[in-house]
Amino acid sequence: MLAGGFLSLLSTVLAAVQFAHADTTALEARASDPCAVIGNQTWASPADVRACFTSFPVDPEEKARIIEVVNKTLAFHTSVNYQKLAPPPFTLDVHEDLLADLARISSQSYASDFDLHIDLSRTLKRLNDGHCVYINYCYDSLFLSYLPTPLVLLTDKFGIQTVHIAPEAFTVASAEFGDEIQTWQNALPASLKGQLASLSGAKVLAINGLDPWLAVDANAKISGSYQGLAQRENGFFSSYNAGATGWTYTLGQFAQQSLPLTDSVRLTIQRVNTTKIETITLPYRSRFGTSSVKFANSAEFRQNNCKAVESTNGFNYYDDSMTKRSTFRQNPADKFRQAPMPSASEERKHLLNVMLDLQPQTDVALPPGLTPSNPLEGSSSVVQFHMLSDKKTGVLALGSFSGDTFNNLLENLLTGLQNLKNQGASQLIVDISNNGGGYICVAHWLHRIIVGPKDTSVPQAGLDTETRAGPLAQLIAKAAVSGKDPNGFLLYNSISWSFANNTAMPAGYDWLADPVKKTINGRQDAFSQRLGQECQPFSLDPPAEALFDPKKVVVLGNGRCASSCSLFSITMAKEEGAKTVVYGGRSVVPQQYCGTVGGQSTDYSTIDSEIVTTGLKDHPLAPPDFTTNSVQGITWRLGFGIDNPNEPEEWQNHPADVNLHLTADIVNKPLAIWEQVAKQVL
């Protein structure tokens, strides 16, 4: 027994020593590998994530490859020379010489690969164009950094606007961040510890000791996405969206950030029902992205998240018997597109105009108390219909112009609007809050069925467009119509397009052979001939009469309506006389009801597929393959204007008719906002 007991004790001691040694070895490995500290973690501090990101030096060959791909892809971006200096009213907002800045970045040294990425990303963001964005899965939204205190802009009875913590902040944070909420509870000062809920609705007097508007505008300088200052300011605050799986809550760029650059924030606040001024410091906490790939150490981090994947670069549509659209790969940009994306086969069948952002679309739920209930017939996915209490105002809440199959969207929009009319609705509110676009022809369809058949809706219910016609684009178009694209997959195939008189181009027509020469901001450029409509006849028969008088239609949102959403709202406002309302905007800043118009957006991987399929990958103007897990978005077609039909609509004015001020009792409550609009505007 004694011998057995001794052996048992010895075994226990040896096991403990081995465990301690293993534990020490693991700690040493983590200390020498900053990525191991955050590996397989759901939550981390931004500082720890940043330590991992900044631990990698710049690879000169990789850097040169990225810049070459971006530079050569920009030859297909229709807006490059316009964005060197945009015309009024956006001259002060858009003045980025992208080609010069890429040359600067090429010759500049950086402390880390992450620092290089920040500079490249922000350079593209200075275009304030949500179609032309550079994204690297290695860093962008790998971890998202959060605060439990989303902000709102409220207006009191005297018209004075002040920044507040959202009244619903704790409800949202406790539901979404339940596993981390205690960290923020414990971070509060002793007198408030555990009372995070009491911050909801508090007036924010200072952010990091300064006027809150300094923080708002500092963010607006780097957030990109929209030409207008108002829309970039509005993105700082929380809002809502009719998502594909239910109503979602957008935290805003103060409470949700795509890169781990900020560790904490100091807020000077006045809580509800008290005159006491208090200062608190809250840490940002970084949560691992739902679509990021797990890793345990630096090597796995780079391999799993930073290297090019199968879909990063283009491919030959006719290789390996890929003659059916169902075999197309999912687009690598889809994660960052600001609209729910269809299947790859559906995406190839129907043209898209969708903005990109460094943050994926939110999946945070709008709290039940704020969510409109009992949607009416036709409601499905991003389409929601409601009737207001006056029994004459119908509402279409449209979260995007995609998110369901193309035909389902056409059918649901028609069914829902006809049902509203049959129930007695004589006026309509279309809520397009945070609508980042989608199918181009769904935007045309919605315009057409609301206003009926007329010269502004048949045959063209959208905008005429043009694409850039550089030397390589001309070669692709020539090859596409000369036998390289027998099934008509390519964007550059003439069978997809119509002439300016809206008659279809014939097969085999070399439509870029005679480009239109222009001088833009002192630079020579070349574009296609003017292109007409590509949507009609629709796959579903539209009604023979208008469903609503367009002058009794309100297009409502927070100004962050882009791409296909802009195509719809602009034609409704400028051609049909619909009223436009932006809610929650700053009184002293002119509000734009939409922005980032484009005409059709795409990305490097799609352009690369056009190049590869036509056998032009070895051409000196063709971009090489990305070796990084990167995405480069572009505007491929640019819509012509309505007020000035010979210039792009992109930089023409879209002033809202009404800036609806928000109060604590209606903020982020769609139904309450709709009722207010019906009373004040219709």
XYZ file of C-alpha atoms in Angstrom:
682
model
C 0.000 0.000 0.000
C 2.854 2.333 0.904
C 4.622 1.656 -2.387
C 1.372 2.089 -4.287
C 0.612 5.357 -2.502
C 4.095 6.666 -3.231
C 3.812 5.788 -6.909
C 0.416 7.473 -7.083
C 1.787 10.618 -5.429
C 4.819 10.575 -7.729
C 2.540 10.247 -10.776
C 0.464 13.212 -9.595
C 3.567 15.359 -9.026
C 5.016 14.480 -12.436
C 1.690 15.258 -14.112
C 1.565 18.621 -12.344
C 5.116 19.408 -13.422
C 4.333 18.450 -17.014
C 1.145 20.554 -16.945
C 3.025 23.509 -15.503
C 5.717 23.113 -18.149
C 3.105 22.928 -20.896
C 1.300 25.949 -19.457
C 4.564 27.896 -19.263
C 5.403 26.909 -22.821
C 1.973 28.103 -23.991
C 2.402 31.407 -22.147
C 5.835 31.885 -23.677
C 4.446 31.144 -27.134
C 1.623 33.651 -26.597
C 4.092 36.265 -25.354
C 6.239 35.852 -28.467
C 3.210 35.685 -30.784
C 0.741 38.547 -30.322
C -1.785 36.797 -32.573
C -1.874 33.823 -30.214
C -3.230 36.164 -27.524
C -6.413 36.756 -29.542
C -6.488 33.379 -31.291
C -9.751 31.449 -30.868
C -11.148 34.301 -28.744
C -14.621 35.723 -29.216
C -13.807 39.005 -27.459
C -10.529 40.878 -27.135
C -9.270 44.365 -26.428
C -8.622 46.524 -29.510
C -5.034 46.927 -28.273
C -4.459 43.164 -28.410
C -5.997 42.906 -31.889
C -3.882 45.846 -33.006
C -0.747 44.198 -31.591
C -1.426 41.169 -33.770
C -2.160 43.244 -36.872
C 0.940 45.441 -36.509
C 3.307 42.504 -35.933
C 3.699 41.871 -39.669
C 6.162 43.925 -41.717
C 5.388 45.100 -45.212
C 6.204 42.550 -47.888
C 7.555 44.716 -50.752
C 6.413 42.319 -53.470
C 2.941 41.998 -51.972
C 2.656 45.771 -51.603
C 3.679 46.334 -55.222
C 1.182 43.690 -56.350
C -1.711 45.297 -54.439
C -0.990 48.751 -55.859
C -0.654 47.389 -59.399
C -3.977 45.540 -59.168
C -5.760 48.587 -57.761
C -4.184 50.951 -60.289
C -5.042 48.815 -63.307
C -8.555 48.057 -62.042
C -9.197 51.787 -61.730
C -8.905 52.008 -65.517
C -12.435 50.525 -65.475
C -13.741 52.892 -62.752
C -15.837 55.462 -64.598
C -15.375 58.261 -62.061
C -11.601 58.530 -61.531
C -11.026 61.810 -63.325
C -14.280 63.376 -62.127
C -13.222 62.661 -58.546
C -10.000 64.621 -58.901
C -12.255 67.634 -58.363
C -16.006 67.096 -58.268
C -18.327 69.857 -59.491
C -20.556 71.813 -57.075
C -22.167 71.139 -54.688
C -19.510 68.523 -53.812
C -16.291 70.362 -54.717
C -15.251 70.618 -51.068
C -16.165 66.990 -50.406
C -14.568 65.171 -53.354
C -11.106 66.248 -54.486
C -8.924 63.148 -54.446
C -6.192 62.639 -57.032
C -6.177 58.893 -56.661
C -3.452 58.157 -59.172
C -1.060 60.608 -57.495
C -1.800 59.173 -54.054
C -1.199 55.607 -55.221
C 2.194 56.747 -56.519
C 2.882 58.280 -53.089
C 1.911 55.074 -51.286
C 4.105 53.065 -53.644
C 7.226 54.978 -52.601
C 6.357 55.462 -48.918
C 7.678 53.278 -46.071
C 5.386 51.890 -43.374
C 5.979 50.534 -39.889
C 3.767 47.520 -40.582
C 1.546 45.928 -43.190
C -1.440 47.145 -41.158
C -0.258 50.763 -41.430
C 0.038 50.333 -45.196
C -3.511 48.990 -45.292
C -4.903 51.933 -43.313
C -3.322 54.445 -45.696
C -4.495 52.607 -48.822
C -8.005 52.105 -47.447
C -8.408 55.735 -46.375
C -7.024 57.008 -49.663
C -9.831 55.231 -51.511
C -12.330 56.384 -48.890
C -11.465 60.011 -49.620
C -13.330 59.565 -52.895
C -16.475 59.476 -50.734
C -17.745 56.865 -53.176
C -19.190 53.685 -51.733
C -18.654 51.873 -55.029
C -14.886 52.450 -55.229
C -13.536 50.912 -52.028
C -10.458 48.807 -51.205
C -11.070 46.018 -48.687
C -8.728 43.419 -47.202
C -10.333 40.501 -45.340
C -7.099 40.241 -43.344
C -7.985 43.372 -41.364
C -11.332 44.910 -42.278
C -13.996 43.702 -39.845
C -11.976 40.609 -38.918
C -12.827 41.906 -35.455
C -15.520 44.571 -35.052
C -15.052 47.006 -32.162
C -18.131 47.940 -30.148
C -19.445 50.262 -27.467
C -22.737 49.638 -25.626
C -23.758 53.280 -26.118
C -24.966 54.033 -29.674
C -25.785 57.699 -30.152
C -28.715 59.652 -31.604
C -29.316 63.307 -32.486
C -32.403 64.716 -30.771
C -34.168 68.063 -31.122
C -36.006 69.745 -28.234
C -39.144 71.909 -28.378
C -37.017 75.019 -28.938
C -35.332 73.486 -31.983
C -32.027 72.935 -30.190
C -30.222 69.777 -31.282
C -28.091 67.741 -28.890
C -26.322 64.386 -29.026
C -27.680 61.669 -26.734
C -27.018 58.069 -25.896
C -29.883 56.269 -27.612
C -32.893 55.675 -25.323
C -32.834 51.996 -26.351
C -29.045 51.624 -25.939
C -29.053 49.195 -23.002
C -31.865 47.097 -24.483
C -29.883 46.681 -27.700
C -26.520 46.098 -25.997
C -27.769 43.587 -23.435
C -29.492 41.550 -26.157
C -26.582 41.626 -28.600
C -23.600 41.638 -26.225
C -24.931 39.631 -23.302
C -21.686 37.674 -22.971
C -19.637 40.872 -22.663
C -21.979 43.359 -21.013
C -20.417 42.825 -17.580
C -17.108 44.207 -18.851
C -18.788 47.541 -19.506
C -20.757 47.392 -16.243
C -17.495 46.991 -14.339
C -15.776 49.762 -16.288
C -18.133 52.416 -14.914
C -16.941 54.581 -11.989
C -17.792 53.423 -8.483
C -20.947 55.544 -8.190
C -22.322 54.053 -11.413
C -20.865 50.549 -11.392
C -23.428 48.062 -12.604
C -25.776 50.843 -13.760
C -25.100 50.798 -17.493
C -28.852 50.895 -18.126
C -29.035 54.328 -16.507
C -26.930 55.805 -19.310
C -29.674 55.249 -21.889
C -31.063 58.579 -23.087
C -28.295 60.616 -21.423
C -27.271 63.898 -23.051
C -23.672 63.786 -24.296
C -21.948 67.059 -23.500
C -18.451 66.071 -24.576
C -16.605 63.220 -26.274
C -13.018 62.934 -25.058
C -13.343 66.399 -23.550
C -14.437 68.089 -26.790
C -17.703 69.173 -28.383
C -19.425 66.012 -29.730
C -19.652 67.574 -33.194
C -15.872 67.562 -33.455
C -15.994 63.767 -33.127
C -18.860 63.553 -35.632
C -17.001 65.568 -38.242
C -13.650 63.880 -37.602
C -15.377 60.597 -38.403
C -17.032 62.136 -41.483
C -13.585 62.949 -42.890
C -12.525 59.283 -42.930
C -15.787 57.325 -43.227
C -16.175 57.672 -47.004
C -19.171 56.110 -48.793
C -21.165 59.295 -49.583
C -20.275 62.575 -51.282
C -22.498 64.628 -48.997
C -21.309 65.681 -45.547
C -24.818 65.192 -44.152
C -24.919 61.489 -44.987
C -21.466 60.912 -43.515
C -22.521 62.736 -40.350
C -25.739 60.729 -40.139
C -23.727 57.509 -40.315
C -22.201 58.347 -36.923
C -25.597 57.830 -35.289
C -27.779 54.765 -34.806
C -30.688 54.002 -37.130
C -32.694 51.078 -38.528
C -33.219 48.985 -41.643
C -35.767 46.487 -42.946
C -33.440 43.500 -43.267
C -33.835 40.225 -45.132
C -34.487 38.303 -41.895
C -36.236 41.038 -39.915
C -35.805 44.611 -38.768
C -32.201 45.435 -37.881
C -30.575 48.075 -35.713
C -27.619 49.995 -37.107
C -25.363 50.958 -34.198
C -23.672 53.808 -36.074
C -19.976 54.431 -36.599
C -19.421 55.721 -33.058
C -20.507 52.449 -31.457
C -19.278 50.059 -34.174
C -15.898 50.312 -35.901
C -14.303 48.087 -38.543
C -10.690 48.452 -37.354
C -9.258 48.217 -33.810
C -7.888 51.762 -33.701
C -9.596 53.124 -30.579
C -9.215 51.625 -27.100
C -11.733 53.689 -25.114
C -13.834 56.827 -25.078
C -14.430 59.415 -22.359
C -17.972 60.751 -22.252
C -19.220 63.728 -20.288
C -22.930 63.142 -19.808
C -26.071 64.323 -18.107
C -28.313 61.364 -17.372
C -32.081 61.531 -17.760
C -33.960 63.198 -14.875
C -30.847 64.632 -13.230
C -28.878 67.882 -13.457
C -25.634 66.213 -12.398
C -22.760 66.261 -14.889
C -20.714 63.051 -14.880
C -17.700 61.763 -16.790
C -17.270 58.105 -17.623
C -14.746 56.098 -19.616
C -15.910 53.070 -21.549
C -13.619 50.598 -23.336
C -14.213 49.494 -26.885
C -14.357 45.713 -27.085
C -13.491 43.815 -30.258
C -15.613 40.811 -31.254
C -14.477 38.216 -33.768
C -16.450 38.534 -37.003
C -19.107 35.943 -37.747
C -17.576 35.195 -41.166
C -13.920 35.507 -40.123
C -11.887 32.308 -40.130
C -10.607 31.122 -36.764
C -6.907 30.906 -36.005
C -4.640 29.992 -33.072
C -1.446 31.836 -33.958
C 0.175 34.233 -36.422
C 0.801 31.636 -39.095
C -2.823 30.466 -39.042
C -4.107 34.041 -38.945
C -2.250 34.918 -42.138
C -3.048 31.672 -43.907
C -6.735 31.593 -42.984
C -7.643 35.240 -43.471
C -4.988 37.097 -45.446
C -4.151 34.982 -48.483
C -6.110 35.049 -51.730
C -8.892 32.470 -51.890
C -10.506 30.755 -54.857
C -12.924 33.597 -55.556
C -10.483 36.501 -55.045
C -9.380 36.597 -58.656
C -11.263 36.105 -61.893
C -11.664 32.939 -63.946
C -12.596 31.840 -67.459
C -16.357 31.398 -67.611
C -15.897 28.675 -70.209
C -13.261 26.579 -68.435
C -14.179 23.140 -67.096
C -17.522 23.142 -68.889
C -18.642 26.206 -66.919
C -21.373 26.995 -69.407
C -24.215 27.302 -66.914
C -24.695 30.324 -64.718
C -25.456 28.095 -61.738
C -21.750 27.264 -61.623
C -20.580 30.840 -61.024
C -18.643 31.514 -57.841
C -20.037 33.737 -55.117
C -18.550 37.208 -55.447
C -15.824 37.980 -52.848
C -17.284 41.470 -52.376
C -20.620 40.104 -51.139
C -19.706 40.161 -47.432
C -19.183 43.918 -47.600
C -22.000 44.852 -49.947
C -24.623 46.950 -48.201
C -27.520 44.820 -49.383
C -28.245 41.099 -48.952
C -26.842 39.308 -51.966
C -28.545 36.651 -54.099
C -27.010 33.355 -55.148
C -24.142 33.478 -57.635
C -26.370 32.303 -60.476
C -29.062 34.887 -59.649
C -26.417 37.597 -59.399
C -25.152 36.879 -62.911
C -28.642 36.983 -64.413
C -29.577 40.437 -63.133
C -27.449 43.569 -63.052
C -26.599 45.091 -59.680
C -25.800 48.521 -58.316
C -24.740 48.105 -54.672
C -22.450 50.089 -52.414
C -19.585 48.596 -50.396
C -18.448 49.395 -46.876
C -15.656 48.121 -44.641
C -18.322 46.852 -42.258
C -20.731 44.091 -43.301
C -24.443 44.796 -43.119
C -25.565 44.722 -39.502
C -27.283 41.690 -38.012
C -28.142 43.408 -34.714
C -31.886 43.136 -34.093
C -34.130 46.165 -33.715
C -35.691 45.718 -30.237
C -39.244 44.313 -30.242
C -40.674 47.491 -28.733
C -39.431 49.487 -31.718
C -40.359 47.013 -34.446
C -43.513 47.572 -36.534
C -45.893 44.634 -36.123
C -48.416 42.854 -38.331
C -47.022 43.498 -41.818
C -49.551 43.265 -44.624
C -49.853 41.106 -47.733
C -46.792 41.241 -49.973
C -44.396 41.538 -47.036
C -41.406 39.233 -47.325
C -37.672 39.537 -46.786
C -36.622 43.199 -47.271
C -40.138 44.253 -48.325
C -42.580 45.259 -45.568
C -46.028 46.842 -45.993
C -48.106 48.658 -43.369
C -51.198 50.871 -43.175
C -51.126 53.845 -40.815
C -53.854 54.745 -38.354
C -55.352 57.365 -40.688
C -56.317 54.495 -43.034
C -55.206 56.503 -46.062
C -51.414 56.342 -45.769
C -49.724 53.151 -46.863
C -46.088 52.406 -46.089
C -43.551 50.398 -48.037
C -40.427 49.798 -45.945
C -37.781 48.656 -48.412
C -34.482 47.624 -46.841
C -32.717 46.967 -50.150
C -33.378 46.298 -53.819
C -32.115 42.715 -53.448
C -32.288 40.141 -50.654
C -34.784 37.874 -52.350
C -34.957 36.381 -55.823
C -35.485 38.933 -58.555
C -38.951 37.666 -59.497
C -40.076 37.425 -55.876
C -39.207 41.070 -55.364
C -41.157 42.135 -58.441
C -44.185 40.106 -57.357
C -44.119 41.160 -53.702
C -43.759 44.851 -54.505
C -46.693 44.730 -56.900
C -48.882 42.612 -54.598
C -48.200 44.794 -51.568
C -48.838 48.099 -53.313
C -52.021 46.836 -54.953
C -53.211 45.573 -51.563
C -52.557 48.961 -49.941
C -54.554 50.667 -52.684
C -57.389 48.149 -52.354
C -57.517 48.854 -48.600
C -58.025 52.565 -49.276
C -54.504 53.993 -49.281
C -54.342 57.142 -51.393
C -50.867 58.234 -50.359
C -47.624 56.351 -49.840
C -44.472 56.544 -47.742
C -41.475 54.596 -49.083
C -38.967 54.157 -46.235
C -35.536 53.445 -47.723
C -33.462 53.896 -44.543
C -29.934 52.496 -44.980
C -30.865 51.009 -48.352
C -27.567 50.236 -50.084
C -29.030 49.243 -53.445
C -29.460 45.929 -55.256
C -31.009 44.900 -58.558
C -31.081 47.810 -61.011
C -34.246 46.596 -62.701
C -36.142 46.296 -59.405
C -35.560 50.046 -58.967
C -36.942 50.608 -62.476
C -39.897 48.302 -61.733
C -40.863 50.094 -58.527
C -40.786 53.467 -60.265
C -42.880 52.103 -63.147
C -45.632 50.444 -61.075
C -46.083 53.431 -58.752
C -46.424 56.069 -61.487
C -47.883 53.956 -64.298
C -46.929 54.073 -67.990
C -45.708 57.530 -69.059
C -42.757 59.046 -70.879
C -40.656 59.044 -67.689
C -41.276 55.344 -66.990
C -41.590 53.655 -70.399
C -39.332 52.487 -71.884
C -36.722 54.107 -69.596
C -37.633 54.126 -65.901
C -34.067 54.782 -64.763
C -31.093 56.719 -66.099
C -29.187 56.482 -69.352
C -25.589 55.447 -68.663
C -22.040 55.306 -69.985
C -19.027 53.146 -69.208
C -15.355 53.923 -69.515
C -13.754 52.895 -72.815
C -10.044 52.588 -72.162
C -7.775 50.575 -74.472
C -8.166 47.289 -72.583
C -11.941 47.714 -72.242
C -12.145 48.174 -76.012
C -10.202 44.953 -76.569
C -12.466 43.029 -74.173
C -15.593 44.305 -75.945
C -14.164 43.396 -79.348
C -13.247 39.880 -78.178
C -16.617 39.411 -76.443
C -18.523 39.963 -79.685
C -16.038 37.985 -81.797
C -16.724 34.512 -80.462
C -15.138 34.559 -76.989
C -18.542 34.773 -75.256
C -21.058 32.578 -77.119
C -23.418 32.342 -74.136
C -23.518 36.080 -73.420
C -22.037 35.946 -69.923
C -19.792 39.005 -70.251
C -20.659 42.585 -69.304
C -18.836 43.701 -72.445
C -21.044 41.671 -74.779
C -23.282 43.974 -76.837
C -26.339 41.753 -76.396
C -26.770 43.128 -72.856
C -27.172 46.738 -73.965
C -29.321 49.119 -75.926
C -28.664 52.282 -77.890
C -29.642 55.703 -76.569
C -32.953 55.373 -78.430
C -33.653 52.253 -76.313
C -33.412 49.781 -79.192
C -31.339 46.679 -78.524
C -27.790 46.397 -79.799
C -27.322 43.492 -82.203
C -25.153 40.492 -81.468
C -21.622 40.912 -82.736
C -21.744 44.716 -82.557
C -18.459 46.258 -81.382
C -20.040 48.945 -79.229
C -16.778 50.423 -77.863
C -15.060 50.730 -81.241
C -15.766 54.461 -81.496
C -15.344 55.897 -77.959
C -16.547 59.334 -76.934
C -13.518 61.489 -76.056
C -13.780 63.900 -73.121
C -11.466 66.140 -71.109
C -12.230 65.948 -67.401
C -10.324 68.062 -64.897
C -7.580 68.527 -67.470
C -7.199 64.809 -68.227
C -8.095 63.044 -71.442
C -10.639 60.259 -71.027
C -12.799 58.018 -73.201
C -16.290 56.631 -72.679
C -18.820 54.469 -74.457
C -21.670 55.831 -76.465
C -24.738 56.690 -74.416
C -26.598 53.544 -73.314
C -30.370 53.321 -73.000
C -32.514 51.149 -70.751
C -31.827 47.460 -70.126
C -34.865 46.407 -68.056
C -38.015 46.509 -70.179
C -40.030 44.553 -71.036
C -40.124 43.241 -67.474
C -40.557 39.538 -66.746
C -43.871 40.418 -65.032
C -46.590 42.558 -66.587
C -46.878 45.938 -64.830
C -50.294 47.519 -64.201
C -51.774 49.655 -66.953
C -52.428 52.576 -64.593
C -50.571 54.347 -61.792
C -50.993 52.801 -58.355
C -50.394 56.153 -56.623
C -50.250 59.812 -57.538
C -46.466 60.419 -57.310
C -47.092 63.847 -55.770
C -48.668 61.993 -52.845
C -45.591 59.822 -52.388
C -42.861 60.511 -49.824
C -39.411 58.956 -50.124
C -38.162 58.780 -46.538
C -34.834 57.854 -44.972
C -31.736 58.969 -43.123
C -30.072 60.085 -46.362
C -28.040 56.876 -46.582
C -29.719 55.620 -49.737
C -27.267 54.546 -52.431
C -26.835 52.828 -55.785
C -30.118 51.336 -57.034
C -31.872 53.082 -54.148
C -30.569 56.376 -55.538
C -31.716 55.461 -59.048
C -35.253 55.005 -57.685
C -35.378 58.019 -55.373
C -33.866 60.427 -57.914
C -36.298 59.500 -60.687
C -39.226 59.705 -58.255
C -38.160 63.100 -56.916
C -36.862 64.833 -60.030
C -39.142 63.367 -62.680
C -42.336 62.678 -60.744
C -42.414 65.327 -58.007
C -42.382 62.955 -55.033
C -41.470 64.602 -51.754
C -38.211 63.653 -50.038
C -37.749 63.568 -46.275
C -34.573 62.923 -44.298
C -34.986 62.282 -40.582
C -32.480 63.064 -37.856
C -30.181 65.366 -39.818
C -28.209 68.288 -38.437
C -30.137 71.519 -38.987
C -27.182 73.609 -40.182
C -26.037 71.063 -42.800
C -28.003 70.686 -46.068
C -29.506 67.208 -46.170
C -29.220 65.024 -49.272
C -31.900 62.358 -49.697
C -29.494 60.002 -51.484
C -25.946 59.693 -52.811
C -23.414 57.365 -54.461
C -25.616 57.035 -57.520
C -23.393 55.207 -59.976
C -25.307 53.337 -62.647
C -23.865 49.875 -62.185
C -21.228 48.779 -59.696
C -18.870 45.856 -59.920
C -15.447 44.807 -58.647
C -11.987 43.622 -59.616
C -12.839 39.902 -59.585
C -15.641 40.430 -62.124
C -13.502 42.601 -64.391
C -10.692 40.059 -64.086
C -13.081 37.316 -65.229
C -13.945 39.419 -68.284
C -10.222 39.759 -69.017
C -9.448 36.080 -68.466
C -12.432 34.853 -70.477
C -11.420 36.959 -73.485
C -7.817 35.716 -73.313
C -6.317 39.085 -72.374
C -4.777 38.312 -68.977
C -1.247 38.643 -70.386
C -1.926 42.087 -71.837
C 0.332 44.719 -70.190
C -2.714 46.764 -69.135
C -4.352 43.780 -67.398
C -4.105 43.694 -63.596
C -2.193 40.726 -62.171
C -3.811 38.438 -59.606
C -4.199 39.563 -56.015
C -2.095 37.408 -53.680
C -3.937 38.932 -50.721
C -7.546 38.347 -49.662
C -8.571 41.660 -51.191
C -11.542 43.287 -52.905
C -11.514 46.392 -55.102
C -14.877 47.891 -55.961
C -15.589 50.218 -58.887
C -18.382 52.107 -60.616
C -18.565 50.396 -63.996
C -21.417 52.451 -65.466
C -22.265 56.026 -64.553
C -25.795 57.396 -64.905
C -26.490 60.617 -66.783
C -28.310 63.361 -64.911
C -31.924 64.491 -65.081
C -31.529 68.228 -64.416
C -28.326 68.282 -66.477
C -28.687 65.322 -68.862
C -25.200 65.642 -70.364
C -23.328 65.265 -67.068
C -23.320 62.440 -64.503
C -26.108 62.437 -61.930
C -23.457 61.396 -59.377
C -22.406 64.952 -58.510
C -25.691 66.740 -59.062
C -27.694 68.045 -56.124
C -30.265 65.919 -54.248
C -31.559 68.229 -51.509
C -34.222 66.840 -49.215
C -37.508 68.737 -49.084
C -37.823 68.205 -45.325
C -35.392 67.506 -42.485
C -37.610 65.787 -39.915
C -36.247 66.382 -36.437
C -36.249 63.456 -34.035
C -37.331 63.476 -30.418
C -36.838 60.846 -27.733
C -40.346 59.475 -28.229
C -39.932 58.691 -31.953
C -36.217 58.114 -32.549
C -35.499 54.691 -34.105
C -39.216 53.868 -34.004
C -40.233 53.393 -37.653
C -43.989 53.444 -37.030
C -43.811 56.644 -34.968
C -41.669 58.317 -37.638
C -44.121 57.294 -40.374
C -47.062 58.709 -38.424
C -45.165 61.993 -37.973
C -44.383 62.182 -41.704
C -48.044 61.543 -42.581
C -49.099 64.437 -40.324
C -46.398 66.941 -41.278
C -45.640 66.262 -44.932
C -48.521 64.527 -46.729
